[in-house]
mmCIF file of C-alpha atoms in Angstrom:
data_model
loop_
_atom_site.group_PDB
_atom_site.id
_atom_site.type_symbol
_atom_site.label_atom_id
_atom_site.label_comp_id
_atom_site.label_asym_id
_atom_site.label_seq_id
_atom_site.Cartn_x
_atom_site.Cartn_y
_atom_site.Cartn_z
ATOM 1 C CA MET A 1 0.370 -2.185 2.095
ATOM 2 C CA THR A 2 3.967 -1.147 1.549
ATOM 3 C CA LEU A 3 3.404 1.485 -1.134
ATOM 4 C CA GLY A 4 -0.308 2.228 -0.922
ATOM 5 C CA TYR A 5 -1.613 3.669 -4.180
ATOM 6 C CA TRP A 6 1.772 3.305 -5.922
ATOM 7 C CA GLU A 7 1.589 -0.493 -5.778
ATOM 8 C CA ARG A 8 -0.979 -0.408 -8.599
ATOM 9 C CA HIS A 9 0.127 2.775 -10.396
ATOM 10 C CA SER A 10 1.050 2.250 -14.057
ATOM 11 C CA PHE A 11 4.447 3.838 -14.690
ATOM 12 C CA ASP A 12 5.324 4.617 -18.310
ATOM 13 C CA ASP A 13 8.939 3.546 -17.803
ATOM 14 C CA LEU A 14 9.802 -0.139 -17.398
ATOM 15 C CA ALA A 15 12.916 0.656 -15.376
ATOM 16 C CA VAL A 16 10.846 2.650 -12.857
ATOM 17 C CA THR A 17 8.327 -0.182 -12.695
ATOM 18 C CA ALA A 18 11.150 -2.619 -11.961
ATOM 19 C CA GLU A 19 12.431 -0.433 -9.129
ATOM 20 C CA ARG A 20 8.928 -0.187 -7.664
ATOM 21 C CA ASP A 21 8.538 -3.961 -7.900
ATOM 22 C CA GLU A 22 11.875 -4.409 -6.118
ATOM 23 C CA LEU A 23 10.363 -2.633 -3.091
ATOM 24 C CA LEU A 24 7.490 -5.105 -3.085
ATOM 25 C CA LYS A 25 9.518 -8.321 -3.242
ATOM 26 C CA PRO A 26 9.327 -10.643 -0.218
ATOM 27 C CA ALA A 27 12.499 -11.286 1.767
ATOM 28 C CA ASP A 28 12.929 -14.811 0.341
ATOM 29 C CA GLN A 29 13.599 -13.238 -3.078
ATOM 30 C CA ASN A 30 16.622 -11.314 -1.731
ATOM 31 C CA PRO A 31 15.489 -7.838 -2.772
ATOM 32 C CA ASP A 32 17.651 -4.706 -2.571
ATOM 33 C CA PRO A 33 15.056 -2.199 -1.350
ATOM 34 C CA CYS A 34 17.525 0.506 -0.331
ATOM 35 C CA ALA A 35 19.016 0.761 -3.827
ATOM 36 C CA ALA A 36 15.552 0.758 -5.401
ATOM 37 C CA PHE A 37 14.361 3.413 -2.970
ATOM 38 C CA LEU A 38 17.283 5.702 -3.779
ATOM 39 C CA ASN A 39 16.916 5.220 -7.528
ATOM 40 C CA LEU A 40 13.255 6.220 -7.310
ATOM 41 C CA LEU A 41 13.913 9.100 -4.927
ATOM 42 C CA ARG A 42 16.612 10.540 -7.212
ATOM 43 C CA SER A 43 14.832 9.834 -10.504
ATOM 44 C CA GLY A 44 13.448 13.335 -11.061
ATOM 45 C CA ARG A 45 10.080 11.802 -11.964
ATOM 46 C CA ARG A 46 7.172 12.932 -9.821
ATOM 47 C CA ASP A 47 5.413 9.561 -9.702
ATOM 48 C CA ALA A 48 8.629 7.650 -9.003
ATOM 49 C CA VAL A 49 9.687 10.069 -6.275
ATOM 50 C CA CYS A 50 6.276 9.702 -4.655
ATOM 51 C CA ALA A 51 6.622 5.910 -4.624
ATOM 52 C CA ALA A 52 9.923 6.359 -2.776
ATOM 53 C CA LEU A 53 8.329 8.801 -0.338
ATOM 54 C CA GLU A 54 5.548 6.307 0.347
ATOM 55 C CA TYR A 55 8.129 3.620 1.030
ATOM 56 C CA PHE A 56 9.943 5.905 3.459
ATOM 57 C CA HIS A 57 6.647 6.513 5.248
ATOM 58 C CA TYR A 58 6.072 2.751 5.416
ATOM 59 C CA GLU A 59 9.476 2.276 7.067
ATOM 60 C CA ASP A 60 8.707 5.132 9.452
ATOM 61 C CA ARG A 61 5.500 3.359 10.487
ATOM 62 C CA GLN A 62 7.351 0.095 11.011
ATOM 63 C CA ALA A 63 9.795 1.895 13.292
ATOM 64 C CA ARG A 64 7.122 2.074 15.980
ATOM 65 C CA TRP A 65 7.782 -1.611 16.642
ATOM 66 C CA GLY A 66 11.243 -0.679 17.915
ATOM 67 C CA PHE A 67 13.382 -1.546 14.902
ATOM 68 C CA GLY A 68 14.053 2.005 13.714
ATOM 69 C CA ASN A 69 13.765 3.260 10.166
ATOM 70 C CA PRO A 70 16.678 1.842 8.113
ATOM 71 C CA LEU A 71 16.309 4.818 5.761
ATOM 72 C CA ASP A 72 16.677 7.504 8.438
ATOM 73 C CA GLU A 73 20.057 8.579 7.072
ATOM 74 C CA TYR A 74 18.197 9.844 3.988
ATOM 75 C CA ALA A 75 15.611 11.860 5.946
ATOM 76 C CA ALA A 76 17.025 15.221 4.810
ATOM 77 C CA GLU A 77 16.908 14.101 1.183
ATOM 78 C CA VAL A 78 13.362 12.820 1.664
ATOM 79 C CA LEU A 79 12.326 16.170 3.111
ATOM 80 C CA ASP A 80 13.879 17.972 0.135
ATOM 81 C CA ARG A 81 12.084 15.739 -2.393
ATOM 82 C CA ALA A 82 8.792 16.035 -0.519
ATOM 83 C CA ARG A 83 9.069 19.812 -0.710
ATOM 84 C CA TRP A 84 9.774 19.490 -4.436
ATOM 85 C CA VAL A 85 6.589 17.469 -4.878
ATOM 86 C CA LEU A 86 4.515 19.932 -2.852
ATOM 87 C CA ARG A 87 5.810 22.908 -4.848
ATOM 88 C CA GLY A 88 5.166 21.210 -8.190
ATOM 89 C CA THR A 89 2.107 20.617 -10.334
ATOM 90 C CA PRO A 90 -0.026 17.711 -9.076
ATOM 91 C CA LEU A 91 -0.530 14.706 -11.338
ATOM 92 C CA PRO A 92 -4.233 14.931 -12.255
ATOM 93 C CA GLU A 93 -4.659 11.184 -12.780
ATOM 94 C CA VAL A 94 -3.596 10.231 -9.248
ATOM 95 C CA ARG A 95 -6.238 12.383 -7.519
ATOM 96 C CA GLY A 96 -4.064 13.834 -4.783
ATOM 97 C CA GLN A 97 -2.052 10.721 -3.988
ATOM 98 C CA ASP A 98 1.209 12.437 -4.957
ATOM 99 C CA ARG A 99 0.748 15.218 -2.415
ATOM 100 C CA ALA A 100 -0.499 12.714 0.146
ATOM 101 C CA SER A 101 2.677 10.645 -0.155
ATOM 102 C CA ALA A 102 4.829 13.757 0.237
ATOM 103 C CA LEU A 103 2.949 14.875 3.331
ATOM 104 C CA TRP A 104 2.936 11.476 4.997
ATOM 105 C CA ALA A 105 6.683 11.158 4.372
ATOM 106 C CA ILE A 106 7.394 14.331 6.349
ATOM 107 C CA GLN A 107 4.880 13.793 9.138
ATOM 108 C CA ASN A 108 7.759 13.195 11.576
ATOM 109 C CA HIS A 109 10.289 15.440 9.855
ATOM 110 C CA ALA A 110 8.532 18.693 8.900
ATOM 111 C CA GLU A 111 10.262 21.896 9.968
ATOM 112 C CA ALA A 112 9.020 25.384 10.742
ATOM 113 C CA ALA A 113 9.975 26.517 7.242
ATOM 114 C CA ASP A 114 7.485 24.023 5.783
ATOM 115 C CA ALA A 115 4.468 25.873 7.175
ATOM 116 C CA PRO A 116 3.583 27.686 3.898
ATOM 117 C CA LEU A 117 3.741 24.447 1.875
ATOM 118 C CA ILE A 118 1.627 22.539 4.372
ATOM 119 C CA THR A 119 -0.873 25.389 4.631
ATOM 120 C CA ALA A 120 -1.191 25.446 0.844
ATOM 121 C CA ALA A 121 -1.751 21.685 0.795
ATOM 122 C CA LEU A 122 -4.466 21.976 3.431
ATOM 123 C CA ARG A 123 -6.185 24.725 1.446
ATOM 124 C CA ALA A 124 -6.033 22.711 -1.768
ATOM 125 C CA VAL A 125 -7.972 19.703 -0.524
ATOM 126 C CA ASN A 126 -11.612 19.091 0.147
ATOM 127 C CA GLY A 127 -11.834 15.932 2.194
ATOM 128 C CA ASP A 128 -9.706 13.845 -0.187
ATOM 129 C CA VAL A 129 -6.762 11.573 0.613
ATOM 130 C CA VAL A 130 -4.416 14.450 1.461
ATOM 131 C CA ASP A 131 -6.238 15.496 4.623
ATOM 132 C CA ASP A 132 -4.761 12.988 7.074
ATOM 133 C CA GLY A 133 -1.196 13.345 5.853
ATOM 134 C CA ALA A 134 -1.393 17.122 5.702
ATOM 135 C CA VAL A 135 -2.811 17.378 9.211
ATOM 136 C CA SER A 136 -0.174 15.039 10.615
ATOM 137 C CA ALA A 137 2.608 17.039 8.957
ATOM 138 C CA ALA A 138 1.007 20.254 10.211
ATOM 139 C CA GLY A 139 1.200 19.076 13.812
ATOM 140 C CA GLN A 140 4.891 18.246 13.459
ATOM 141 C CA CYS A 141 5.523 21.604 11.775
ATOM 142 C CA LEU A 142 3.843 23.513 14.606
ATOM 143 C CA TYR A 143 5.866 21.530 17.121
ATOM 144 C CA ALA A 144 9.036 22.679 15.338
ATOM 145 C CA CYS A 145 7.948 26.341 15.297
ATOM 146 C CA ASP A 146 8.862 28.937 17.860
ATOM 147 C CA VAL A 147 5.974 30.558 19.738
ATOM 148 C CA PRO A 148 3.998 32.241 18.284
ATOM 149 C CA GLU A 149 3.705 29.642 15.552
ATOM 150 C CA ASP A 150 2.938 30.314 11.883
ATOM 151 C CA ARG A 151 -0.343 32.232 11.992
ATOM 152 C CA GLU A 152 -1.574 31.063 8.598
ATOM 153 C CA LEU A 153 -1.117 27.387 9.451
ATOM 154 C CA VAL A 154 -2.807 27.740 12.846
ATOM 155 C CA ALA A 155 -5.697 29.633 11.239
ATOM 156 C CA GLN A 156 -6.113 26.991 8.526
ATOM 157 C CA LEU A 157 -6.232 24.144 11.032
ATOM 158 C CA GLY A 158 -8.775 26.090 13.063
ATOM 159 C CA ALA A 159 -10.936 26.767 10.015
ATOM 160 C CA MET A 160 -10.930 23.086 9.080
ATOM 161 C CA ALA A 161 -11.765 22.012 12.626
ATOM 162 C CA LEU A 162 -14.710 24.426 12.650
ATOM 163 C CA ASP A 163 -15.955 23.378 9.204
ATOM 164 C CA GLU A 164 -19.078 21.291 9.806
ATOM 165 C CA ASP A 165 -19.067 20.069 6.198
ATOM 166 C CA ARG A 166 -15.857 18.115 6.771
ATOM 167 C CA PRO A 167 -15.811 14.603 8.248
ATOM 168 C CA LEU A 168 -15.621 14.665 12.044
ATOM 169 C CA ARG A 169 -12.492 12.498 11.863
ATOM 170 C CA VAL A 170 -10.674 15.228 9.913
ATOM 171 C CA ARG A 171 -11.966 18.005 12.173
ATOM 172 C CA VAL A 172 -10.753 16.192 15.278
ATOM 173 C CA ALA A 173 -7.358 15.564 13.671
ATOM 174 C CA CYS A 174 -7.027 19.297 12.979
ATOM 175 C CA ALA A 175 -7.925 20.122 16.574
ATOM 176 C CA ARG A 176 -5.354 17.620 17.829
ATOM 177 C CA ALA A 177 -2.708 19.174 15.584
ATOM 178 C CA LEU A 178 -3.364 22.492 17.296
ATOM 179 C CA ALA A 179 -2.154 20.880 20.521
ATOM 180 C CA SER A 180 1.364 21.265 19.110
ATOM 181 C CA ALA A 181 0.895 25.039 19.257
ATOM 182 C CA GLU A 182 1.143 27.121 22.419
ATOM 183 C CA SER A 183 0.246 30.557 21.041
ATOM 184 C CA ASP A 184 -2.704 32.657 22.173
ATOM 185 C CA GLN A 185 -4.101 32.278 18.649
ATOM 186 C CA ALA A 186 -4.309 28.497 19.070
ATOM 187 C CA ALA A 187 -5.903 28.915 22.502
ATOM 188 C CA GLU A 188 -8.557 31.273 21.107
ATOM 189 C CA LEU A 189 -9.478 28.731 18.435
ATOM 190 C CA ALA A 190 -9.580 25.961 21.025
ATOM 191 C CA VAL A 191 -11.998 27.972 23.180
ATOM 192 C CA ARG A 192 -14.327 28.372 20.189
ATOM 193 C CA LEU A 193 -14.184 24.651 19.478
ATOM 194 C CA THR A 194 -15.012 23.684 23.052
ATOM 195 C CA ASP A 195 -18.393 25.408 22.543
ATOM 196 C CA LEU A 196 -19.325 22.799 19.935
ATOM 197 C CA PRO A 197 -21.370 19.763 20.958
ATOM 198 C CA GLU A 198 -18.997 17.081 19.627
ATOM 199 C CA LEU A 199 -17.219 15.496 22.585
ATOM 200 C CA GLU A 200 -14.216 14.500 20.450
ATOM 201 C CA LEU A 201 -13.596 18.126 19.500
ATOM 202 C CA GLN A 202 -13.985 19.306 23.080
ATOM 203 C CA MET A 203 -11.426 16.777 24.318
ATOM 204 C CA ALA A 204 -8.914 17.568 21.588
ATOM 205 C CA CYS A 205 -9.148 21.290 22.307
ATOM 206 C CA ALA A 206 -8.921 20.789 26.043
ATOM 207 C CA VAL A 207 -5.416 19.436 25.429
ATOM 208 C CA VAL A 208 -4.556 22.702 23.657
ATOM 209 C CA LEU A 209 -5.771 24.677 26.650
ATOM 210 C CA THR A 210 -3.629 22.766 29.155
ATOM 211 C CA ALA A 211 -0.815 25.066 27.986
ATOM 212 C CA HIS A 212 -2.929 28.030 29.134
ATOM 213 C CA LEU A 213 -4.114 27.006 32.590
ATOM 214 C CA ASP A 214 -3.442 30.461 33.994
ATOM 215 C CA THR A 215 -6.262 31.850 31.833
ATOM 216 C CA HIS A 216 -8.456 28.843 31.040
ATOM 217 C CA ARG A 217 -8.526 26.699 34.192
ATOM 218 C CA PRO A 218 -12.224 27.444 34.956
ATOM 219 C CA LEU A 219 -13.245 26.427 31.418
ATOM 220 C CA LEU A 220 -11.315 23.161 31.637
ATOM 221 C CA GLU A 221 -12.801 22.378 35.023
ATOM 222 C CA ARG A 222 -16.318 22.921 33.638
ATOM 223 C CA LEU A 223 -15.599 20.725 30.627
ATOM 224 C CA VAL A 224 -14.189 17.846 32.653
ATOM 225 C CA ALA A 225 -17.126 18.006 35.063
ATOM 226 C CA ALA A 226 -19.569 17.743 32.155
ATOM 227 C CA TRP A 227 -17.859 14.849 30.368
ATOM 228 C CA PRO A 228 -18.752 11.183 30.962
ATOM 229 C CA PRO A 229 -16.477 9.656 33.636
ATOM 230 C CA ASN A 230 -14.920 7.309 31.073
ATOM 231 C CA ALA A 231 -14.194 10.001 28.469
ATOM 232 C CA PRO A 232 -10.845 8.969 26.880
ATOM 233 C CA GLN A 233 -8.849 12.117 27.698
ATOM 234 C CA ALA A 234 -10.627 13.215 30.850
ATOM 235 C CA ASP A 235 -7.993 11.706 33.149
ATOM 236 C CA ASP A 236 -5.186 13.461 31.260
ATOM 237 C CA ILE A 237 -6.893 16.827 31.660
ATOM 238 C CA ARG A 238 -7.599 16.174 35.360
ATOM 239 C CA ASP A 239 -3.944 15.246 35.863
ATOM 240 C CA ALA A 240 -2.826 18.481 34.180
ATOM 241 C CA LEU A 241 -5.139 20.499 36.413
ATOM 242 C CA GLU A 242 -3.930 18.734 39.555
ATOM 243 C CA GLU A 243 -0.238 19.054 38.626
ATOM 244 C CA ASP A 244 -0.679 22.768 37.982
ATOM 245 C CA GLN A 245 -2.378 23.176 41.345
ATOM 246 C CA ASP A 246 0.405 21.290 43.090
ATOM 247 C CA ASP A 247 3.024 23.479 41.417
ATOM 248 C CA ALA A 248 1.170 26.558 42.597
#
């Protein structure tokens, strides 16, 4: 789907609806998606802006096929509008989809300064649609941070990964996001998570610890030895251990 939730959202302005519909037109109808995207992005309406942010995210996803995002020149403006959405009052009728669209839009563009907004978004959700987008944006934000990274964001990801009431999928995503951090705080959380029985969590946190082989090599060696031979990330961890040994 091009616009996710916003494809079926009922806008109370016919002009906004027309712009949204322009984004959904097939190529044989000669649409002008860039103009429609910009009109929505600059509308000042929360729901319209979120439809534009979702469209930007769609184009970002399509870029993985090698064509690039044709809207990349507006990435700074997208980031500004996403921050505006995250700072504002959520639309109660959309059940978190507005924040989700903002977070997905910045998953490849979040900066270190966005840590407080992303942390707040993570704290505000309870397993709803925001989780995946927030976690993805959090990983990018940590990657953009200097070491040590934002302590509140690292702590929030760790708390969510440790929370047994959350879906395992979300917990693993949080642990993987921590792999973008290289601080001792992230390593300490990763060590705690490797004590849990879920193999997916152990593997995600082992990646975090590959940045700390000087202190956690024995733990990684024990983990890899205990995993099934075909464990998805086992070879990556073994390679990291061997490369470190070769460098030594």
